[in-house]
Amino acid sequence: MAAPERLVFISPSDPPGDWERAFRAAAPEIEFVVSRGEVEAPETIDWAVVWKPPPGALARLPNLKCVLSLGAGVDHILGDPSYPKGVPLSRVVDPYLTAGMSEYVVLHVLTHHRDLPRSLAHQAAGRWTPFAAPRADETRVGLMGLGELGLDAARKLKTFGYRLAGWSLGRKAEPGVESFAGPDELGAFLARTDILVCLLPLTAATRGILNARAFAQLPRGARIVNAARGGHLVEADLLAALDEGRIGGATLDVFEREPLPAMSPLWSHPKVIVTPHIAALTDARSTAGQMAESMARVRAGGRPLYEVDLRRGY
Ligand code: NAP
Ligand code: GLV
């Protein structure tokens, strides 16, 4: 009888118990191994389900058939130059994750449009100071990235009547969303954006894209919502732009260093809302099933679901 297939689970933050239960239901024939450092008998591992695997960890598994990211983003895997290039990589595309991200984006776009921080500051001071928000149809929201997450967020934002635009690599044809494409159109996209939402993958082309140059192209007082990756934002440039009034406020879910260090000035900045990388979490019950489907496809000689283009990096 052939030895059972083995799956190694590597994550410093996801609860392995939830995933073990989900895989027991979705793929009971596969042995679930939690890595807490070195993997025992690495040559027997067929599948790796990972979030931020230590550099070199995947390269030490010589018989891997597929790597499955525990997140939608894969920079946490492809940042390792020793990633075994011949092994297919699959990412999460899941309705619960997409819905979670759209909830977060709608919540924070409304927060900035209606200037909730200003109301909270008035409340803290015991001041009754009415103020008017701009009309939604005169408020320009711009989404950087119109992929799985950006497109769903745009569709949900439409119901509020915002003037919407998206920036992506290729041109999009989504009704009610003005499409800007490629580096040549970034400036025009920024110039028409009052509330900028970043939902880009982190790649060599997008690292540091939220920088002083970009902030200078936005209308004065524009707001930023970064729910993508900390590496997109040059934090020092944001702090300078906030203090100078060029940027009016920001919501940040992701940071160059996570957890955000206690000393970071972002924690207490009056114009910044900090959340701890919770915009959209991966649902184990929903996602283990699609990962099992990917494994079945690869076992049968095919490609996994939601395969990442390793050359493009997303
Ligand atoms: P996706 O479906 O791959 O979409 C990526 C979008 O970005 C596409 O529209 C793509 O353009 C565009 N893009 C990529 N590189 C570009 C470039 N150089 N210039 C302009 N546009 C570019 O990804 P997704 O599923 O929407 O996820 C986006 C990111 O969200 C993930 O990579 C991850 O980092 C982040 N995320 C964060 C959380 C959280 O909790 N904070 C949760 C989930 C995901 P094309 O359509 O033309 O290819
Ligand atoms: C979370 O950050 C993800 O990439 O899914």
mmCIF file with all atom_site columns, C-alpha atoms and ligand atoms in Angstrom, residues 72-75 91-92 97 101 145-150 167-170 172 199-203 205-206 227-229 253-254 277-281 312 314, ligand 1:
data_model
loop_
_atom_site.group_PDB
_atom_site.id
_atom_site.type_symbol
_atom_site.label_atom_id
_atom_site.label_alt_id
_atom_site.label_comp_id
_atom_site.label_asym_id
_atom_site.label_entity_id
_atom_site.label_seq_id
_atom_site.pdbx_PDB_ins_code
_atom_site.Cartn_x
_atom_site.Cartn_y
_atom_site.Cartn_z
_atom_site.occupancy
_atom_site.B_iso_or_equiv
_atom_site.pdbx_formal_charge
_atom_site.auth_seq_id
_atom_site.auth_comp_id
_atom_site.auth_asym_id
_atom_site.auth_atom_id
_atom_site.pdbx_PDB_model_num
ATOM   1  C CA  . ALA A 1 72  ? -4.554  36.140 -1.056  1.00 0.00 ? 72  ALA A CA  1
ATOM   2  C CA  . GLY A 1 73  ? -1.171  37.827 -1.263  1.00 0.00 ? 73  GLY A CA  1
ATOM   3  C CA  . VAL A 1 74  ? 1.964   35.779 -1.957  1.00 0.00 ? 74  VAL A CA  1
ATOM   4  C CA  . ASP A 1 75  ? 4.753   38.295 -1.278  1.00 0.00 ? 75  ASP A CA  1
ATOM   5  C CA  . ARG A 1 91  ? -3.319  31.693 -3.498  1.00 0.00 ? 91  ARG A CA  1
ATOM   6  C CA  . VAL A 1 92  ? -6.620  32.286 -1.723  1.00 0.00 ? 92  VAL A CA  1
ATOM   7  C CA  . LEU A 1 97  ? -12.248 36.869 2.353   1.00 0.00 ? 97  LEU A CA  1
ATOM   8  C CA  . MET A 1 101 ? -12.189 43.150 2.574   1.00 0.00 ? 101 MET A CA  1
ATOM   9  C CA  . GLY A 1 145 ? -5.749  47.408 -7.847  1.00 0.00 ? 145 GLY A CA  1
ATOM   10 C CA  . LEU A 1 146 ? -8.966  46.261 -9.492  1.00 0.00 ? 146 LEU A CA  1
ATOM   11 C CA  . GLY A 1 147 ? -8.484  42.518 -9.021  1.00 0.00 ? 147 GLY A CA  1
ATOM   12 C CA  . GLU A 1 148 ? -10.565 40.096 -6.952  1.00 0.00 ? 148 GLU A CA  1
ATOM   13 C CA  . LEU A 1 149 ? -10.689 42.457 -3.985  1.00 0.00 ? 149 LEU A CA  1
ATOM   14 C CA  . GLY A 1 150 ? -10.590 45.873 -5.629  1.00 0.00 ? 150 GLY A CA  1
ATOM   15 C CA  . TRP A 1 167 ? -5.842  51.816 -11.427 1.00 0.00 ? 167 TRP A CA  1
ATOM   16 C CA  . SER A 1 168 ? -4.531  48.479 -12.660 1.00 0.00 ? 168 SER A CA  1
ATOM   17 C CA  . LEU A 1 169 ? -1.991  47.113 -15.111 1.00 0.00 ? 169 LEU A CA  1
ATOM   18 C CA  . GLY A 1 170 ? -4.534  46.277 -17.790 1.00 0.00 ? 170 GLY A CA  1
ATOM   19 C CA  . LYS A 1 172 ? -10.879 47.418 -17.106 1.00 0.00 ? 172 LYS A CA  1
ATOM   20 C CA  . LEU A 1 199 ? -5.427  46.891 -2.828  1.00 0.00 ? 199 LEU A CA  1
ATOM   21 C CA  . LEU A 1 200 ? -2.353  46.095 -4.916  1.00 0.00 ? 200 LEU A CA  1
ATOM   22 C CA  . PRO A 1 201 ? -0.194  43.000 -4.598  1.00 0.00 ? 201 PRO A CA  1
ATOM   23 C CA  . LEU A 1 202 ? 3.292   43.729 -3.249  1.00 0.00 ? 202 LEU A CA  1
ATOM   24 C CA  . THR A 1 203 ? 5.750   43.241 -6.126  1.00 0.00 ? 203 THR A CA  1
ATOM   25 C CA  . ALA A 1 205 ? 6.816   47.330 -9.295  1.00 0.00 ? 205 ALA A CA  1
ATOM   26 C CA  . THR A 1 206 ? 4.516   48.339 -6.426  1.00 0.00 ? 206 THR A CA  1
ATOM   27 C CA  . ALA A 1 227 ? -5.310  47.419 3.247   1.00 0.00 ? 227 ALA A CA  1
ATOM   28 C CA  . ALA A 1 228 ? -2.759  45.751 0.958   1.00 0.00 ? 228 ALA A CA  1
ATOM   29 C CA  . ARG A 1 229 ? 0.776   45.483 2.345   1.00 0.00 ? 229 ARG A CA  1
ATOM   30 C CA  . ASP A 1 253 ? -4.141  47.824 8.315   1.00 0.00 ? 253 ASP A CA  1
ATOM   31 C CA  . VAL A 1 254 ? -0.698  46.641 7.226   1.00 0.00 ? 254 VAL A CA  1
ATOM   32 C CA  . HIS A 1 277 ? -3.794  43.297 9.710   1.00 0.00 ? 277 HIS A CA  1
ATOM   33 C CA  . ILE A 1 278 ? -7.402  42.176 10.059  1.00 0.00 ? 278 ILE A CA  1
ATOM   34 C CA  . ALA A 1 279 ? -9.028  43.708 6.992   1.00 0.00 ? 279 ALA A CA  1
ATOM   35 C CA  . ALA A 1 280 ? -9.792  40.265 5.543   1.00 0.00 ? 280 ALA A CA  1
ATOM   36 C CA  . LEU A 1 281 ? -8.953  37.000 7.256   1.00 0.00 ? 281 LEU A CA  1
ATOM   37 C CA  . ARG A 1 312 ? 4.518   38.507 -12.561 1.00 0.00 ? 312 ARG A CA  1
ATOM   38 C CA  . TYR A 1 314 ? 0.861   37.918 -8.214  1.00 0.00 ? 314 TYR A CA  1
HETATM 39 P P1  . NAP B 2 .   ? -5.418  40.344 -7.553  1.00 0.00 ? 1   NAP B P1  1
HETATM 40 O O1  . NAP B 2 .   ? -6.737  39.716 -7.850  1.00 0.00 ? 1   NAP B O1  1
HETATM 41 O O2  . NAP B 2 .   ? -4.192  39.670 -8.059  1.00 0.00 ? 1   NAP B O2  1
HETATM 42 O O3  . NAP B 2 .   ? -5.480  41.842 -8.093  1.00 0.00 ? 1   NAP B O3  1
HETATM 43 C C1  . NAP B 2 .   ? -4.352  42.651 -8.145  1.00 0.00 ? 1   NAP B C1  1
HETATM 44 C C2  . NAP B 2 .   ? -4.685  43.938 -8.881  1.00 0.00 ? 1   NAP B C2  1
HETATM 45 O O4  . NAP B 2 .   ? -3.542  44.785 -8.831  1.00 0.00 ? 1   NAP B O4  1
HETATM 46 C C3  . NAP B 2 .   ? -5.015  43.704 -10.355 1.00 0.00 ? 1   NAP B C3  1
HETATM 47 O O5  . NAP B 2 .   ? -6.039  44.579 -10.761 1.00 0.00 ? 1   NAP B O5  1
HETATM 48 C C4  . NAP B 2 .   ? -3.698  44.068 -11.055 1.00 0.00 ? 1   NAP B C4  1
HETATM 49 O O6  . NAP B 2 .   ? -3.853  44.562 -12.381 1.00 0.00 ? 1   NAP B O6  1
HETATM 50 C C5  . NAP B 2 .   ? -3.209  45.194 -10.167 1.00 0.00 ? 1   NAP B C5  1
HETATM 51 N N1  . NAP B 2 .   ? -1.759  45.371 -10.283 1.00 0.00 ? 1   NAP B N1  1
HETATM 52 C C6  . NAP B 2 .   ? -0.775  44.472 -10.032 1.00 0.00 ? 1   NAP B C6  1
HETATM 53 N N2  . NAP B 2 .   ? 0.435   45.008 -10.261 1.00 0.00 ? 1   NAP B N2  1
HETATM 54 C C7  . NAP B 2 .   ? 0.204   46.267 -10.714 1.00 0.00 ? 1   NAP B C7  1
HETATM 55 C C8  . NAP B 2 .   ? 1.052   47.321 -11.141 1.00 0.00 ? 1   NAP B C8  1
HETATM 56 N N3  . NAP B 2 .   ? 2.394   47.192 -11.171 1.00 0.00 ? 1   NAP B N3  1
HETATM 57 N N4  . NAP B 2 .   ? 0.488   48.477 -11.531 1.00 0.00 ? 1   NAP B N4  1
HETATM 58 C C9  . NAP B 2 .   ? -0.864  48.627 -11.510 1.00 0.00 ? 1   NAP B C9  1
HETATM 59 N N5  . NAP B 2 .   ? -1.726  47.660 -11.114 1.00 0.00 ? 1   NAP B N5  1
HETATM 60 C C10 . NAP B 2 .   ? -1.184  46.497 -10.722 1.00 0.00 ? 1   NAP B C10 1
HETATM 61 O O7  . NAP B 2 .   ? -5.209  40.496 -5.983  1.00 0.00 ? 1   NAP B O7  1
HETATM 62 P P2  . NAP B 2 .   ? -6.353  40.567 -4.858  1.00 0.00 ? 1   NAP B P2  1
HETATM 63 O O8  . NAP B 2 .   ? -6.881  39.214 -4.569  1.00 0.00 ? 1   NAP B O8  1
HETATM 64 O O9  . NAP B 2 .   ? -7.313  41.628 -5.231  1.00 0.00 ? 1   NAP B O9  1
HETATM 65 O O10 . NAP B 2 .   ? -5.482  41.012 -3.592  1.00 0.00 ? 1   NAP B O10 1
HETATM 66 C C11 . NAP B 2 .   ? -4.744  42.218 -3.581  1.00 0.00 ? 1   NAP B C11 1
HETATM 67 C C12 . NAP B 2 .   ? -3.827  42.285 -2.369  1.00 0.00 ? 1   NAP B C12 1
HETATM 68 O O11 . NAP B 2 .   ? -4.567  42.536 -1.183  1.00 0.00 ? 1   NAP B O11 1
HETATM 69 C C13 . NAP B 2 .   ? -3.077  41.000 -2.032  1.00 0.00 ? 1   NAP B C13 1
HETATM 70 O O12 . NAP B 2 .   ? -1.951  40.824 -2.861  1.00 0.00 ? 1   NAP B O12 1
HETATM 71 C C14 . NAP B 2 .   ? -2.688  41.215 -0.589  1.00 0.00 ? 1   NAP B C14 1
HETATM 72 O O13 . NAP B 2 .   ? -1.424  41.815 -0.504  1.00 0.00 ? 1   NAP B O13 1
HETATM 73 C C15 . NAP B 2 .   ? -3.753  42.190 -0.062  1.00 0.00 ? 1   NAP B C15 1
HETATM 74 N N6  . NAP B 2 .   ? -4.607  41.587 0.986   1.00 0.00 ? 1   NAP B N6  1
HETATM 75 C C16 . NAP B 2 .   ? -4.618  42.127 2.228   1.00 0.00 ? 1   NAP B C16 1
HETATM 76 C C17 . NAP B 2 .   ? -5.429  41.599 3.207   1.00 0.00 ? 1   NAP B C17 1
HETATM 77 C C18 . NAP B 2 .   ? -5.517  42.204 4.585   1.00 0.00 ? 1   NAP B C18 1
HETATM 78 O O14 . NAP B 2 .   ? -6.110  41.604 5.477   1.00 0.00 ? 1   NAP B O14 1
HETATM 79 N N7  . NAP B 2 .   ? -5.001  43.391 4.789   1.00 0.00 ? 1   NAP B N7  1
HETATM 80 C C19 . NAP B 2 .   ? -6.233  40.491 2.925   1.00 0.00 ? 1   NAP B C19 1
HETATM 81 C C20 . NAP B 2 .   ? -6.192  39.948 1.647   1.00 0.00 ? 1   NAP B C20 1
HETATM 82 C C21 . NAP B 2 .   ? -5.369  40.513 0.660   1.00 0.00 ? 1   NAP B C21 1
HETATM 83 P P3  . NAP B 2 .   ? -4.404  43.617 -13.561 1.00 0.00 ? 1   NAP B P3  1
HETATM 84 O O15 . NAP B 2 .   ? -5.846  43.312 -13.171 1.00 0.00 ? 1   NAP B O15 1
HETATM 85 O O16 . NAP B 2 .   ? -4.324  44.445 -14.775 1.00 0.00 ? 1   NAP B O16 1
HETATM 86 O O17 . NAP B 2 .   ? -3.544  42.393 -13.543 1.00 0.00 ? 1   NAP B O17 1
#
